[in-house]
């Protein structure tokens, strides 16, 4: 039997919450996430963060997103299919460079702005050092993305409470399940958005009670899955080498086992 990989800590499920635009309401959103120990990922447009009533400034973002992931959403939030490819490249690269400069972190994630993105932009993301890019096309599933450069979420946050019971009840045999929710902070305060602070509170309260869920940033999830996919297992399945920088976890009949970065082990 193939190795049954688990999420870090030996968990079966992971939750990613991915928010776009760096809205003012993210302050309250992060307060709720923090209260329940849930990690968010925030996709920012670094070229348009100053002097707007809609977005947080860089200084505010740095403070508010402490302990959460910061990721790209392009420099100025254009329709990617309406601008020159050379500008698309600049929109991605410069956003990444700006975010790295003001956060002092490595920025490797992105979400596409304005829903559509031409297929060519996916290769541009890769060339610009982006390891995953989230779309806004819901799948309604808890699967891992085939290709992280086109990472389709489970659902928009307006539907998160509908999918939650199924996620909480997933069978133990279903390893590496992933619930990816996306949205915007402003939706909590806009009428008829299908989203409210009460909904968020309810969702976080329920999901945080499930000890089998790993709460992680999108980059952490992407890196871990890449490490799983690149684990080097011998032909007879008896030996495994972990060439990544992640500790890998999997389940055996005798319980959970793990493999440190660079470690090679007989596993049966
Ligand atoms: Zn956006």
Coordinates of C-alpha atoms and ligand atoms in Angstrom, one line a residue:
X1 CA 0.0 0.0 0.0
X2 CA 1.2 3.5 -0.8
X3 CA 2.2 5.8 2.1
X4 CA -0.8 7.4 3.7
X5 CA 0.5 11.0 4.3
X6 CA -1.0 13.2 6.9
X7 CA -0.8 17.0 7.4
X8 CA 1.8 18.2 9.9
X9 CA 1.1 17.0 13.5
X10 CA -0.6 13.9 12.0
X11 CA -3.9 15.7 11.2
X12 CA -6.2 14.5 8.4
X13 CA -7.7 17.9 7.4
X14 CA -6.4 21.4 6.7
X15 CA -8.2 24.7 6.5
X16 CA -7.0 27.7 4.5
X17 CA -8.8 31.1 4.6
X18 CA -7.7 33.3 1.8
X19 CA -8.7 37.0 1.7
X20 CA -8.2 39.6 -1.1
X21 CA -7.5 43.3 -1.3
X22 CA -6.3 44.1 2.3
X23 CA -9.6 45.7 3.3
X24 CA -10.1 47.8 6.4
X25 CA -12.4 45.2 7.8
X26 CA -9.5 42.7 7.9
X27 CA -8.6 44.2 11.3
X28 CA -11.8 42.8 12.9
X29 CA -11.5 39.6 10.7
X30 CA -8.0 38.9 12.1
X31 CA -9.3 39.5 15.7
X32 CA -11.9 36.8 15.1
X33 CA -9.4 34.4 13.5
X34 CA -6.9 35.0 16.3
X35 CA -9.5 34.3 19.0
X36 CA -10.0 30.8 17.5
X37 CA -6.3 30.1 16.5
X38 CA -7.1 30.1 12.8
X39 CA -4.5 31.3 10.4
X40 CA -5.5 33.5 7.4
X41 CA -3.7 34.4 4.2
X42 CA -4.1 38.0 3.0
X43 CA -3.5 39.0 -0.7
X44 CA -2.4 42.6 -1.0
X45 CA -2.1 45.1 -3.9
X46 CA 1.1 46.9 -2.7
X47 CA 0.8 49.7 -5.4
X48 CA -2.5 51.1 -4.1
X49 CA -2.3 50.7 -0.4
X50 CA -1.8 54.3 0.7
X51 CA -4.5 57.0 1.2
X52 CA -7.6 55.0 0.5
X53 CA -10.6 54.5 2.8
X54 CA -11.0 51.0 1.4
X55 CA -7.6 49.5 2.1
X56 CA -5.2 49.2 5.0
X57 CA -1.9 51.1 4.7
X58 CA 1.4 49.2 4.7
X59 CA 2.0 50.2 8.4
X60 CA -1.4 49.0 9.4
X61 CA -1.1 45.8 7.4
X62 CA 2.2 45.0 9.0
X63 CA 0.7 45.2 12.4
X64 CA -2.7 43.6 11.7
X65 CA -1.4 40.6 9.8
X66 CA 1.2 39.6 12.4
X67 CA 1.1 35.8 12.6
X68 CA -0.8 35.5 9.3
X69 CA 0.4 35.0 5.7
X70 CA 0.8 38.0 3.4
X71 CA 0.7 37.3 -0.3
X72 CA 0.5 39.0 -3.7
X73 CA -2.7 40.1 -5.5
X74 CA -0.8 42.2 -8.2
X75 CA 0.5 45.7 -7.9
X76 CA -2.6 47.7 -8.9
X77 CA -5.4 45.1 -9.3
X78 CA -5.9 45.3 -13.1
X79 CA -8.0 43.0 -15.4
X80 CA -5.1 40.7 -16.4
X81 CA -6.7 39.9 -19.8
X82 CA -6.9 43.6 -20.8
X83 CA -3.2 44.6 -20.3
X84 CA 0.1 43.8 -22.1
X85 CA 1.9 40.6 -21.0
X86 CA 4.9 42.8 -20.1
X87 CA 2.7 44.7 -17.7
X88 CA 1.3 41.5 -16.2
X89 CA 4.9 40.5 -15.4
X90 CA 5.5 43.8 -13.7
X91 CA 2.2 43.7 -11.8
X92 CA 3.3 40.3 -10.3
X93 CA 7.0 40.9 -9.8
X94 CA 6.7 44.4 -8.4
X95 CA 4.0 43.4 -6.0
X96 CA 6.1 40.6 -4.7
X97 CA 9.2 42.8 -4.4
X98 CA 7.2 45.6 -2.6
X99 CA 5.6 43.2 -0.2
X100 CA 9.0 41.6 0.6
X101 CA 10.5 45.0 1.1
X102 CA 8.0 46.2 3.6
X103 CA 7.4 42.9 5.4
X104 CA 10.9 41.6 5.5
X105 CA 9.4 38.1 4.6
X106 CA 9.7 35.9 1.6
X107 CA 6.5 36.3 -0.4
X108 CA 5.7 33.3 -2.6
X109 CA 1.9 33.3 -2.9
X110 CA -0.7 35.1 -5.0
X111 CA -4.4 35.3 -5.8
X112 CA -5.5 36.4 -9.3
X113 CA -7.4 39.8 -9.4
X114 CA -10.7 40.3 -11.1
X115 CA -11.5 36.6 -11.4
X116 CA -10.2 36.0 -14.9
X117 CA -6.6 35.3 -15.9
X118 CA -5.2 34.3 -19.3
X119 CA -3.4 30.9 -19.2
X120 CA -0.2 32.7 -20.1
X121 CA -0.1 34.5 -16.8
X122 CA 0.3 31.2 -15.0
X123 CA 3.7 30.7 -16.4
X124 CA 4.5 34.3 -15.6
X125 CA 3.7 33.7 -12.0
X126 CA 6.0 30.7 -11.9
X127 CA 8.8 32.8 -13.6
X128 CA 8.3 35.5 -11.0
X129 CA 8.8 33.0 -8.1
X130 CA 5.2 32.5 -7.2
X131 CA 4.5 28.9 -6.0
X132 CA 0.7 29.1 -5.8
X133 CA -2.0 31.4 -7.2
X134 CA -5.6 31.1 -6.0
X135 CA -8.5 31.6 -8.4
X136 CA -12.1 32.4 -7.6
X137 CA -13.6 29.3 -9.2
X138 CA -15.2 27.3 -6.5
X139 CA -15.0 23.5 -6.7
X140 CA -17.3 22.5 -3.8
X141 CA -14.7 19.9 -2.9
X142 CA -12.0 19.2 -0.3
X143 CA -9.4 18.0 -2.8
X144 CA -5.8 19.1 -3.2
X145 CA -5.2 21.2 -6.3
X146 CA -3.5 19.4 -9.2
X147 CA -1.4 22.4 -10.0
X148 CA -1.0 25.1 -7.3
X149 CA -0.6 27.8 -9.9
X150 CA -4.3 27.4 -10.5
X151 CA -5.6 26.7 -7.0
X152 CA -9.3 26.6 -7.0
X153 CA -11.0 27.2 -3.6
X154 CA -13.7 25.0 -2.1
X155 CA -16.1 27.9 -1.9
X156 CA -16.6 31.6 -1.4
X157 CA -17.1 32.5 2.3
X158 CA -20.9 33.1 1.7
X159 CA -21.1 29.3 1.4
X160 CA -18.7 28.3 4.1
X161 CA -21.3 27.2 6.7
X162 CA -23.0 25.0 4.1
X163 CA -19.8 23.0 3.4
X164 CA -18.6 22.9 7.0
X165 CA -20.7 19.9 8.3
X166 CA -19.4 17.7 5.4
X167 CA -15.8 18.8 6.2
X168 CA -16.2 18.1 9.9
X169 CA -17.6 14.6 9.2
X170 CA -15.1 13.5 6.6
X171 CA -13.9 9.9 7.1
X172 CA -10.5 9.3 8.7
X173 CA -9.5 7.3 5.6
X174 CA -9.6 10.5 3.6
X175 CA -6.1 11.8 4.2
X176 CA -4.9 15.3 3.3
X177 CA -8.4 16.8 2.9
X178 CA -8.3 20.6 2.3
X179 CA -11.0 23.2 2.9
X180 CA -10.1 26.5 1.1
X181 CA -12.4 29.4 1.7
X182 CA -11.9 32.8 -0.1
X183 CA -13.5 36.2 0.2
X184 CA -13.0 39.9 1.1
X185 CA -13.2 41.6 4.4
X186 CA -15.6 44.3 3.2
X187 CA -18.3 41.6 2.5
X188 CA -18.9 41.4 6.3
X189 CA -20.3 44.9 6.3
X190 CA -21.9 45.1 2.9
X191 CA -25.7 44.4 2.6
X192 CA -26.8 41.4 0.6
X193 CA -23.2 40.0 0.4
X194 CA -24.5 36.7 1.9
X195 CA -21.8 37.1 4.6
X196 CA -21.9 38.5 8.2
X197 CA -19.7 38.7 11.2
X198 CA -22.0 36.3 13.0
X199 CA -21.5 33.7 10.2
X200 CA -17.7 34.0 10.5
X201 CA -17.9 33.7 14.3
X202 CA -20.1 30.5 13.9
X203 CA -17.8 29.0 11.3
X204 CA -14.6 29.7 13.3
X205 CA -16.2 28.4 16.6
X206 CA -17.2 25.1 15.0
X207 CA -14.1 24.4 13.0
X208 CA -11.7 25.3 15.8
X209 CA -13.3 22.5 18.0
X210 CA -12.2 19.8 15.5
X211 CA -8.7 18.7 16.7
X212 CA -8.1 17.0 13.4
X213 CA -7.7 20.2 11.4
X214 CA -4.4 22.0 10.6
X215 CA -4.9 25.8 10.4
X216 CA -2.3 27.0 8.0
X217 CA -1.3 29.7 5.5
X218 CA -1.6 28.9 1.8
X219 CA 2.2 28.9 1.3
X220 CA 2.7 26.4 4.2
X221 CA 0.1 24.1 2.6
X222 CA 1.6 24.4 -0.8
X223 CA 5.1 23.7 0.5
X224 CA 3.9 20.7 2.5
X225 CA 2.0 19.1 -0.4
X226 CA 5.0 19.7 -2.7
X227 CA 7.2 17.9 -0.2
X228 CA 4.8 15.0 -0.1
X229 CA 4.7 14.8 -3.8
X230 CA 8.5 14.8 -4.1
X231 CA 9.2 12.3 -1.3
X232 CA 11.4 9.6 -2.9
X233 CA 10.0 6.1 -2.2
X234 CA 11.9 3.0 -3.3
X235 CA 10.3 0.7 -5.9
X236 CA 9.4 -1.9 -3.3
X237 CA 7.9 0.8 -1.1
X238 CA 10.2 -0.1 1.8
X239 CA 12.4 2.9 1.9
X240 CA 11.7 6.6 1.8
X241 CA 13.9 9.7 1.5
X242 CA 12.7 13.2 2.3
X243 CA 14.7 15.6 0.1
X244 CA 12.6 18.6 1.3
X245 CA 12.8 21.1 4.2
X246 CA 9.5 19.8 5.7
X247 CA 9.0 17.1 8.3
X248 CA 6.7 14.6 6.6
X249 CA 4.0 12.7 8.5
X250 CA 2.2 9.6 7.6
X251 CA 0.0 6.9 9.1
X252 CA 0.9 3.2 9.6
X253 CA -1.0 0.4 11.3
X254 CA 1.1 1.2 14.4
X255 CA 0.2 4.9 14.4
X256 CA 1.7 8.1 13.1
X257 CA 5.3 8.3 11.9
X258 CA 7.4 11.1 10.7
X259 CA 10.5 11.8 8.5
X260 CA 12.7 14.7 9.2
X261 CA 14.1 16.9 6.4
X262 CA 16.9 15.1 4.6
X263 CA 16.2 11.8 6.4
X264 CA 16.1 8.4 4.7
X265 CA 14.3 5.6 6.5
X266 CA 13.1 2.0 6.2
X267 CA 9.4 2.3 6.7
X268 CA 8.2 -1.3 6.8
Ligands
LIG1 ZN1 -9.2 41.7 -5.5

